[in-house]
Structures are given as C-alpha cells and as structure tokens.
PDB file of C-alpha atoms in Angstrom:
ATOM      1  CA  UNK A 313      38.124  67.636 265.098  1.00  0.00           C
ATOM      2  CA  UNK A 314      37.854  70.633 262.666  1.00  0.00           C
ATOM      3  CA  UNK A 315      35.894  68.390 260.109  1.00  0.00           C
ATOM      4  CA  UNK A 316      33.423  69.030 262.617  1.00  0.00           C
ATOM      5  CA  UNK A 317      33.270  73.075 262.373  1.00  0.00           C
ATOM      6  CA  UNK A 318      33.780  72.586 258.851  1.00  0.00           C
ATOM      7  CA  UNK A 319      31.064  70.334 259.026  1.00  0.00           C
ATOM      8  CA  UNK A 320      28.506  73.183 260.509  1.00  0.00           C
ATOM      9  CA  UNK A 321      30.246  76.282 258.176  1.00  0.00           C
ATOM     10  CA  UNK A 322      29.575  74.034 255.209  1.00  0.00           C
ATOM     11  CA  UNK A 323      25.817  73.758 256.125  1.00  0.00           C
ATOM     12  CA  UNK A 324      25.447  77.030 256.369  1.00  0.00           C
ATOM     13  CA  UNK A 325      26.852  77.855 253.668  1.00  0.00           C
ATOM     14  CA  UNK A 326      24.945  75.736 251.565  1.00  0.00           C
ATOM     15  CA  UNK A 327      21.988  77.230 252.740  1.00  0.00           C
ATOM     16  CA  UNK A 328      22.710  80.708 251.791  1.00  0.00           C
ATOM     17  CA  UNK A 329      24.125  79.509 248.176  1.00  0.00           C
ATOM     18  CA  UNK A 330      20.605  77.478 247.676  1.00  0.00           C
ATOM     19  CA  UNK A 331      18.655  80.473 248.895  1.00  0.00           C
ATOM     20  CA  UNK A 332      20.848  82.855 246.498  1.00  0.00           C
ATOM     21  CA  UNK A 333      19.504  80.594 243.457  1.00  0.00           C
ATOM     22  CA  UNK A 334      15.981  80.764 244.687  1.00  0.00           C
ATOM     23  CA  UNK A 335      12.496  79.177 244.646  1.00  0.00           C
ATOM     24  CA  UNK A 336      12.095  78.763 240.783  1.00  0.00           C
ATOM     25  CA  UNK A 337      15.405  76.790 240.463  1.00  0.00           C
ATOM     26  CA  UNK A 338      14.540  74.882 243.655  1.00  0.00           C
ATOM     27  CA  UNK A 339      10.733  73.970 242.457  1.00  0.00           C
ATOM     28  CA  UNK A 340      11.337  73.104 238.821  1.00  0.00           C
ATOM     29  CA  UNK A 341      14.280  72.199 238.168  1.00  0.00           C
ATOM     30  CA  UNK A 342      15.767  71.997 235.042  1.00  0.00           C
ATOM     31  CA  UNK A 343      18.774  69.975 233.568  1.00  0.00           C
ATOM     32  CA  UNK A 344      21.078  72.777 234.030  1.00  0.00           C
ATOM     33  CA  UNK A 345      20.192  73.550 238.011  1.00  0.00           C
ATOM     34  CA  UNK A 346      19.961  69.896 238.906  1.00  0.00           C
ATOM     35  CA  UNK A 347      24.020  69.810 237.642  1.00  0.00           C
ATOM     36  CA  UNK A 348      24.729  72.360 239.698  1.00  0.00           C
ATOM     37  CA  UNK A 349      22.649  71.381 242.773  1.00  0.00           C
ATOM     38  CA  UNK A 350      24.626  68.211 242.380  1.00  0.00           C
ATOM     39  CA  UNK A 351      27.936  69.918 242.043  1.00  0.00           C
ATOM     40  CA  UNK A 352      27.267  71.895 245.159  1.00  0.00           C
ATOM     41  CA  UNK A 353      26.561  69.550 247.316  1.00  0.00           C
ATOM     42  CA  UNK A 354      29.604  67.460 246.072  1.00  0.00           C
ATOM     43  CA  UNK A 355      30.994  70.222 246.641  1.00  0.00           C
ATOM     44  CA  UNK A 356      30.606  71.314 250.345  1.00  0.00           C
ATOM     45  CA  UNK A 357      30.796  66.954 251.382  1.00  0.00           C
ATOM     46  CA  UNK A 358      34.051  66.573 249.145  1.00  0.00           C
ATOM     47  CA  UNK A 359      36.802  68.338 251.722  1.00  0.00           C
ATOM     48  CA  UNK A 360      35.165  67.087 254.577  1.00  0.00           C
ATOM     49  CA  UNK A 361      35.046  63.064 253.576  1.00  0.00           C
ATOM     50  CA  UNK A 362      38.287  62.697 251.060  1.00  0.00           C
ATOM     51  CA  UNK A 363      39.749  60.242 253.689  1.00  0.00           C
ATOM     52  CA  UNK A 364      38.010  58.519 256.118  1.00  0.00           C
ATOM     53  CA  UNK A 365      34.755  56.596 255.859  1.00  0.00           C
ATOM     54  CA  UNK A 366      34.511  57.065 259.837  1.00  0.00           C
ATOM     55  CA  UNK A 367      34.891  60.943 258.912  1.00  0.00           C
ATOM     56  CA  UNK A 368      32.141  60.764 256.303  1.00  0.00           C
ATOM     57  CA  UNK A 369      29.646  58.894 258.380  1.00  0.00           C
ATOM     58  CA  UNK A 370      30.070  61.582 260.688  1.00  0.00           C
ATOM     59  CA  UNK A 371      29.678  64.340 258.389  1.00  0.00           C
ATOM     60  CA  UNK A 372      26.488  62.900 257.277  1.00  0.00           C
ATOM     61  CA  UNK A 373      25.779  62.306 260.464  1.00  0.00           C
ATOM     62  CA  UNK A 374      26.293  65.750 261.666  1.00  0.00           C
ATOM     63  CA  UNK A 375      23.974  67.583 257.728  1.00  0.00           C
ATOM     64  CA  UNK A 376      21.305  65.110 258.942  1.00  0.00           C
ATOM     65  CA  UNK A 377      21.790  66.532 262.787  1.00  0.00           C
ATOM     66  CA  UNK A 378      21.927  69.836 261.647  1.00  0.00           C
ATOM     67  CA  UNK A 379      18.966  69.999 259.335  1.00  0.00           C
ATOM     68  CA  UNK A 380      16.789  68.194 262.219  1.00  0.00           C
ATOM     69  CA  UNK A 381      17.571  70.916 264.518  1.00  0.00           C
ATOM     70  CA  UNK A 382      17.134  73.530 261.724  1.00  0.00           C
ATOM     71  CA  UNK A 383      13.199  72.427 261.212  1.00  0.00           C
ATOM     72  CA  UNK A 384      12.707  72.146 265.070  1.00  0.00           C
ATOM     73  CA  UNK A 385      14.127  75.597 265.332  1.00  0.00           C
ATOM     74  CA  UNK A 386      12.035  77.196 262.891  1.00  0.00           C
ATOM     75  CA  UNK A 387       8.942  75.184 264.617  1.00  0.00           C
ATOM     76  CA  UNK A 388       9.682  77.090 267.779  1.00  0.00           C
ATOM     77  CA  UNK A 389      11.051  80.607 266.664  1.00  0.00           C
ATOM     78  CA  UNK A 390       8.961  81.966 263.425  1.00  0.00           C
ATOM     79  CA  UNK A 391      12.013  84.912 262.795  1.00  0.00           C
ATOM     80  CA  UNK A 392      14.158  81.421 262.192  1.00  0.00           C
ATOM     81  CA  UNK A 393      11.569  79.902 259.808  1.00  0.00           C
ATOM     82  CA  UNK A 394      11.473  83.863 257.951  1.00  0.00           C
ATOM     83  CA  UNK A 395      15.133  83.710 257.521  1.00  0.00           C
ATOM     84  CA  UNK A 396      15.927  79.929 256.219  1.00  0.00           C
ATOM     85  CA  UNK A 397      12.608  79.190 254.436  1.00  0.00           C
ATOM     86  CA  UNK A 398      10.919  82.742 253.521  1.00  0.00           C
ATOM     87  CA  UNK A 399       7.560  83.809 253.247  1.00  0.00           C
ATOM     88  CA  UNK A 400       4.822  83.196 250.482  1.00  0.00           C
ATOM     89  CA  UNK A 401       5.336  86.179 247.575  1.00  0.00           C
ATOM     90  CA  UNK A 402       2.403  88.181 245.615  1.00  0.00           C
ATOM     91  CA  UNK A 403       2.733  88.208 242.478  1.00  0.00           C
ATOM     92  CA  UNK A 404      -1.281  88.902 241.276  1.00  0.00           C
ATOM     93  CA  UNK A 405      -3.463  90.984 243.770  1.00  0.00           C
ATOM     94  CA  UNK A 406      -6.726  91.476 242.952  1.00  0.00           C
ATOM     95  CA  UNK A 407      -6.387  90.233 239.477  1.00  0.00           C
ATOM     96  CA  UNK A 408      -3.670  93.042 238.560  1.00  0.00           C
ATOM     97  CA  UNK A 409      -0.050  91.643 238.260  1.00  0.00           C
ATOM     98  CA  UNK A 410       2.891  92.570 241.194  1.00  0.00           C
ATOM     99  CA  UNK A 411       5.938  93.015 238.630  1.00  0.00           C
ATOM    100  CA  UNK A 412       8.134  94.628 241.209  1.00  0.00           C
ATOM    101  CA  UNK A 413       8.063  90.786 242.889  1.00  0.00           C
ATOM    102  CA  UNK A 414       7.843  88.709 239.422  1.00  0.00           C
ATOM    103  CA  UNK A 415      11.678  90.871 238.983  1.00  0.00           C
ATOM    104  CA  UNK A 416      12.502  90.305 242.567  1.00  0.00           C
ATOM    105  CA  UNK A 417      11.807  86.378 242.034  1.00  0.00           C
ATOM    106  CA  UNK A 418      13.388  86.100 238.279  1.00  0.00           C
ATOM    107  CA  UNK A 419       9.935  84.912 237.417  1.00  0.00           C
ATOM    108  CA  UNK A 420       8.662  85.936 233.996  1.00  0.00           C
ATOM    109  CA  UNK A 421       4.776  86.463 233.003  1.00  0.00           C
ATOM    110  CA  UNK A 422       5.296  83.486 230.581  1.00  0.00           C
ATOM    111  CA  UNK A 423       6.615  81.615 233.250  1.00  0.00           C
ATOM    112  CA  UNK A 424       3.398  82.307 235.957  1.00  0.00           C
ATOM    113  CA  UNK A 425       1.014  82.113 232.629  1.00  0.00           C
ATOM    114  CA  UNK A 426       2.208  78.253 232.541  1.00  0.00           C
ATOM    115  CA  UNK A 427       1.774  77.843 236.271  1.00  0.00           C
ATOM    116  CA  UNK A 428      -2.068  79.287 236.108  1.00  0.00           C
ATOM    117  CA  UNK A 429      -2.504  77.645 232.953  1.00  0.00           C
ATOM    118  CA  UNK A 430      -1.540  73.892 234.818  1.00  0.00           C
ATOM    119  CA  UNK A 431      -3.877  75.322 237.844  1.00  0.00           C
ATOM    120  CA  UNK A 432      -6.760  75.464 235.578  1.00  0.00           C
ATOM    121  CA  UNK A 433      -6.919  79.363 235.783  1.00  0.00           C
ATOM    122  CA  UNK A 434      -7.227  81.424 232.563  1.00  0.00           C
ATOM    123  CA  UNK A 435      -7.572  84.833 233.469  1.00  0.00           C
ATOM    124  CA  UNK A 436      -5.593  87.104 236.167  1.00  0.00           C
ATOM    125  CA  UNK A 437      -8.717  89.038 236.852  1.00  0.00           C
ATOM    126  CA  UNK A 438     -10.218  85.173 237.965  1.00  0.00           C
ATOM    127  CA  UNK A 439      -7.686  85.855 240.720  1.00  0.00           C
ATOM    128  CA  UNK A 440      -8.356  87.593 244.107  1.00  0.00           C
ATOM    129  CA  UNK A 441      -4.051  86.915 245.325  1.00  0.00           C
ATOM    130  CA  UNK A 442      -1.571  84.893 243.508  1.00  0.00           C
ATOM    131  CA  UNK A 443       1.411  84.059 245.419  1.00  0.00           C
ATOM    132  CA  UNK A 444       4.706  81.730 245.277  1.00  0.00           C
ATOM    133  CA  UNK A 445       5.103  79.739 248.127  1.00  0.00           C
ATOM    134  CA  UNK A 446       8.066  78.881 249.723  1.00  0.00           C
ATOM    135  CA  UNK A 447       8.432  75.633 247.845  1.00  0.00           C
ATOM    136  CA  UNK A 448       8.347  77.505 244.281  1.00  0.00           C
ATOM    137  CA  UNK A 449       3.987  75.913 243.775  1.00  0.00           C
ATOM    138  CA  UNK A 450       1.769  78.185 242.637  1.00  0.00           C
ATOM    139  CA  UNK A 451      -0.910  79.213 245.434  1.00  0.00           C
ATOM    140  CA  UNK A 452      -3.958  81.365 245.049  1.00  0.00           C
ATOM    141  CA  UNK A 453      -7.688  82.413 246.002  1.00  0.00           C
ATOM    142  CA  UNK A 454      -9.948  83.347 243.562  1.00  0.00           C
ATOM    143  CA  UNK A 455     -12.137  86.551 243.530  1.00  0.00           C
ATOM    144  CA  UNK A 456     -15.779  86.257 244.955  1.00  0.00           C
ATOM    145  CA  UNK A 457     -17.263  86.477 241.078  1.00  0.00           C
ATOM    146  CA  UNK A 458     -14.748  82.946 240.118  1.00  0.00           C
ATOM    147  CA  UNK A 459     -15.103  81.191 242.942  1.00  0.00           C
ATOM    148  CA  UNK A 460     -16.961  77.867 241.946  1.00  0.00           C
ATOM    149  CA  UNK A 461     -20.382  76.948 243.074  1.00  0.00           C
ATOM    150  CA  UNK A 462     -20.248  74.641 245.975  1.00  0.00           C
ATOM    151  CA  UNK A 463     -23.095  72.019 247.160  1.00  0.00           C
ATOM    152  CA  UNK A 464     -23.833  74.534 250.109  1.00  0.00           C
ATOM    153  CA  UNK A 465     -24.101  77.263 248.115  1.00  0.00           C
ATOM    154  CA  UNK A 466     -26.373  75.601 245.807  1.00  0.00           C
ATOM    155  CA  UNK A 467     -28.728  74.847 248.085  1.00  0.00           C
ATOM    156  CA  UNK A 468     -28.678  78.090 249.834  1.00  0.00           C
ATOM    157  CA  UNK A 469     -29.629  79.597 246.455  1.00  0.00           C
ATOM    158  CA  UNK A 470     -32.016  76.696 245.959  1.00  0.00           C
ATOM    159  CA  UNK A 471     -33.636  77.343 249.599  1.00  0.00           C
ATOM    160  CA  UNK A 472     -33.681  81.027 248.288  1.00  0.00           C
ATOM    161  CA  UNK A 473     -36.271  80.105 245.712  1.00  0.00           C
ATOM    162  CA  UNK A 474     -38.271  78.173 248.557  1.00  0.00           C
ATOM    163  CA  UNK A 475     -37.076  74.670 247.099  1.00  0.00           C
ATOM    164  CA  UNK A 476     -37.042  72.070 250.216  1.00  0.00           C
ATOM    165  CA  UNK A 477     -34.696  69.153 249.945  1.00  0.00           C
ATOM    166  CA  UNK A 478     -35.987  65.775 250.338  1.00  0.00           C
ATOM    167  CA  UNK A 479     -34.603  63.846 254.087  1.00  0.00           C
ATOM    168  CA  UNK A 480     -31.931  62.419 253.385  1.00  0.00           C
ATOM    169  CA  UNK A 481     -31.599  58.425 253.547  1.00  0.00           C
ATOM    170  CA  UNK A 482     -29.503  56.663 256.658  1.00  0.00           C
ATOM    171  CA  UNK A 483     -25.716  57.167 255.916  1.00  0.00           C
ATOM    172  CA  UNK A 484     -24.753  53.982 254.541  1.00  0.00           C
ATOM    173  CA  UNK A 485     -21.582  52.641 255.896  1.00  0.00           C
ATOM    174  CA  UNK A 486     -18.303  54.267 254.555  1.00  0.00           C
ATOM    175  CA  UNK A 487     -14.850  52.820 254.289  1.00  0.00           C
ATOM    176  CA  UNK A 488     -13.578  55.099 257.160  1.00  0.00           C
ATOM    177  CA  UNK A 489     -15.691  53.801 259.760  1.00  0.00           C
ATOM    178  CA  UNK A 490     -13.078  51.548 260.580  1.00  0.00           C
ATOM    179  CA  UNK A 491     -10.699  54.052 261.095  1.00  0.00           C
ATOM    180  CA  UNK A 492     -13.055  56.435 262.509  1.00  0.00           C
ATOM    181  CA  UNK A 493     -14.256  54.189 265.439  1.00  0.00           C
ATOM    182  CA  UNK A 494     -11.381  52.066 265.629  1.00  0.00           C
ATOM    183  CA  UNK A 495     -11.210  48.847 264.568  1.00  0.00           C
ATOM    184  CA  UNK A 496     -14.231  46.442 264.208  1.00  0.00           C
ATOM    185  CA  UNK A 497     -13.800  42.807 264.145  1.00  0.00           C
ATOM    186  CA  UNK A 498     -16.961  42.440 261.657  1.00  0.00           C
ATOM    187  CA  UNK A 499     -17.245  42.126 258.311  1.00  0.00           C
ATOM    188  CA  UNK A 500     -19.914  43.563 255.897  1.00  0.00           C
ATOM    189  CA  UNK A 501     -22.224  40.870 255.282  1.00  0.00           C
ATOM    190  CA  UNK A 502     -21.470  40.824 251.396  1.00  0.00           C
ATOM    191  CA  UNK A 503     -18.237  39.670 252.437  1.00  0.00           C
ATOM    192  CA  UNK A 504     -18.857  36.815 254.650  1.00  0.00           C
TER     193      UNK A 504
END
C-alpha cells in the first residue's frame, strides 16, 4: 500500500519540477526538453510500476485520478488554479517592453520578436498589453490607433458621412440552421 502515497508524492512532485522548467519549455518544446520531459516522467512511474502490472494499472489509475481532481479543484477554488497553473504575464504594456518579466520568464526579445512576428504584429508600439499565457501562446490587445477596421466601424464612419445602406436581402438559409433549430427532416430543394 505505500505505492499508493508514493503514488500522490510523485504527482506532486512532478508538478513542481514541470513548473520549475516553465511555460517556454512547456509551449515549444524543443528536442532537448522533450528528452527530459520524457525522462521525468519515466522517472517518477519507474519505482512505482517495476513489478506488478496490477501495481501499474493502479498507478495510472491513481495520475489520471489525481489530475481529474486537480482541474476540478482549481474550477472551484481560483487560489488552487494561481498556484498549479499561474496567471497570464506582461511582457509589453502600452507598446513599451516589461524586461523585469521577459528575465523572470527566461524569455528573450528575440524570442517574443518571433512570437509577434508569427501573430502578424510588427511593431511593439502596435501593442496596447502583451502577455504569456499560462500555456506559453502569445496573447495580446492592440492599441486603439492598430486596432483593425471592423464592418461596424465602417459603417459607423460611413453613416458619419450621411451614407445610408441599402435593406438588406432575406437571410438566405445557412448551414447552421440545422443545428440552430434542431434538426429538420427536409432537404434543400437543390438536393432532392
């Protein structure tokens, strides 16, 4: 029975060491952090299950237990979710860069250049907050001056000028109806 306890101190333990290495080497791995994400978990399953299949289905039994309870936990208590998962960190605000957290997360400029780069950004000043998220992505809102034109705001601005929009047609049927309304035993009339 002390498979069991080891079982639970293992978990936990793995947690901490996998929070230790942080977000970037969780996110984007690269060939050297999946070996060792790989050794660790061999690792903290290999004293538990060196004997007994019966043993190891329980040990897997009781990670998959554990980590179920773990996400209900942190559903229900938010000071759970802070400690296991974390919270979102700023690394641009208000187009100026935060290198007191790009240290903190062992995150160089290069490194978040390539991130804004792949998000289509080209400029911090573009940027209102940039932030890591838990899961190592990339999030961020753009300042009031970058923010793209949207179809509302365009015609808002077109109203502006005293431009009226023509009625718009009937909505012709979309592919979601179905879903929408629940199901309908007709078929477009194309299809029949």
């Amino acid at each position: 029975m002390d498979f069991i306890w080891q079982s639970f101190l293992l978990i936990f333990i793995g947690i901490l060491l996998l929070r230790i290495s942080g977000r970037k080497s969780i996110s984007q791995m690269t060939l050297a952090t999946t070996v060792v994400m790989i050794s660790i978990g061999t690792i903290i399953v290999q004293p538990i299950i060196e004997t007994s299949v019966i043993r190891t289905i329980i040990a897997a039994s009781i990670f998959v237990s554990v980590l179920i309870m773990l996400e209900y936990f942190q559903l229900k208590f938010n000071f759970l979710e802070n400690m296991l998962t974390g919270k979102s960190i700023v690394v641009i605000e208000n187009g100026q860069l935060n290198e007191k957290n790009l240290k903190r997360l062992r995150l160089t400029v290069d490194q978040l250049e390539k991130r804004l780069r792949q998000a289509g950004i080209s400029n911090f000043a573009d940027l209102k907050t940039g932030t890591i998220e838990t899961n190592g992505q990339l999030g961020y809102e753009f300042s009031k001056e970058a923010k793209p034109l949207t179809v509302r705001d365009f015609k808002k601005l077109m109203q502006a000028y005293g431009y009226t929009f023509p009625k718009q047609e009937a909505e012709k049927p979309n592919i979601f109806t179905e879903v929408n309304n629940g199901h309908s035993n007709s078929n477009p009339e194309q299809l029949q």
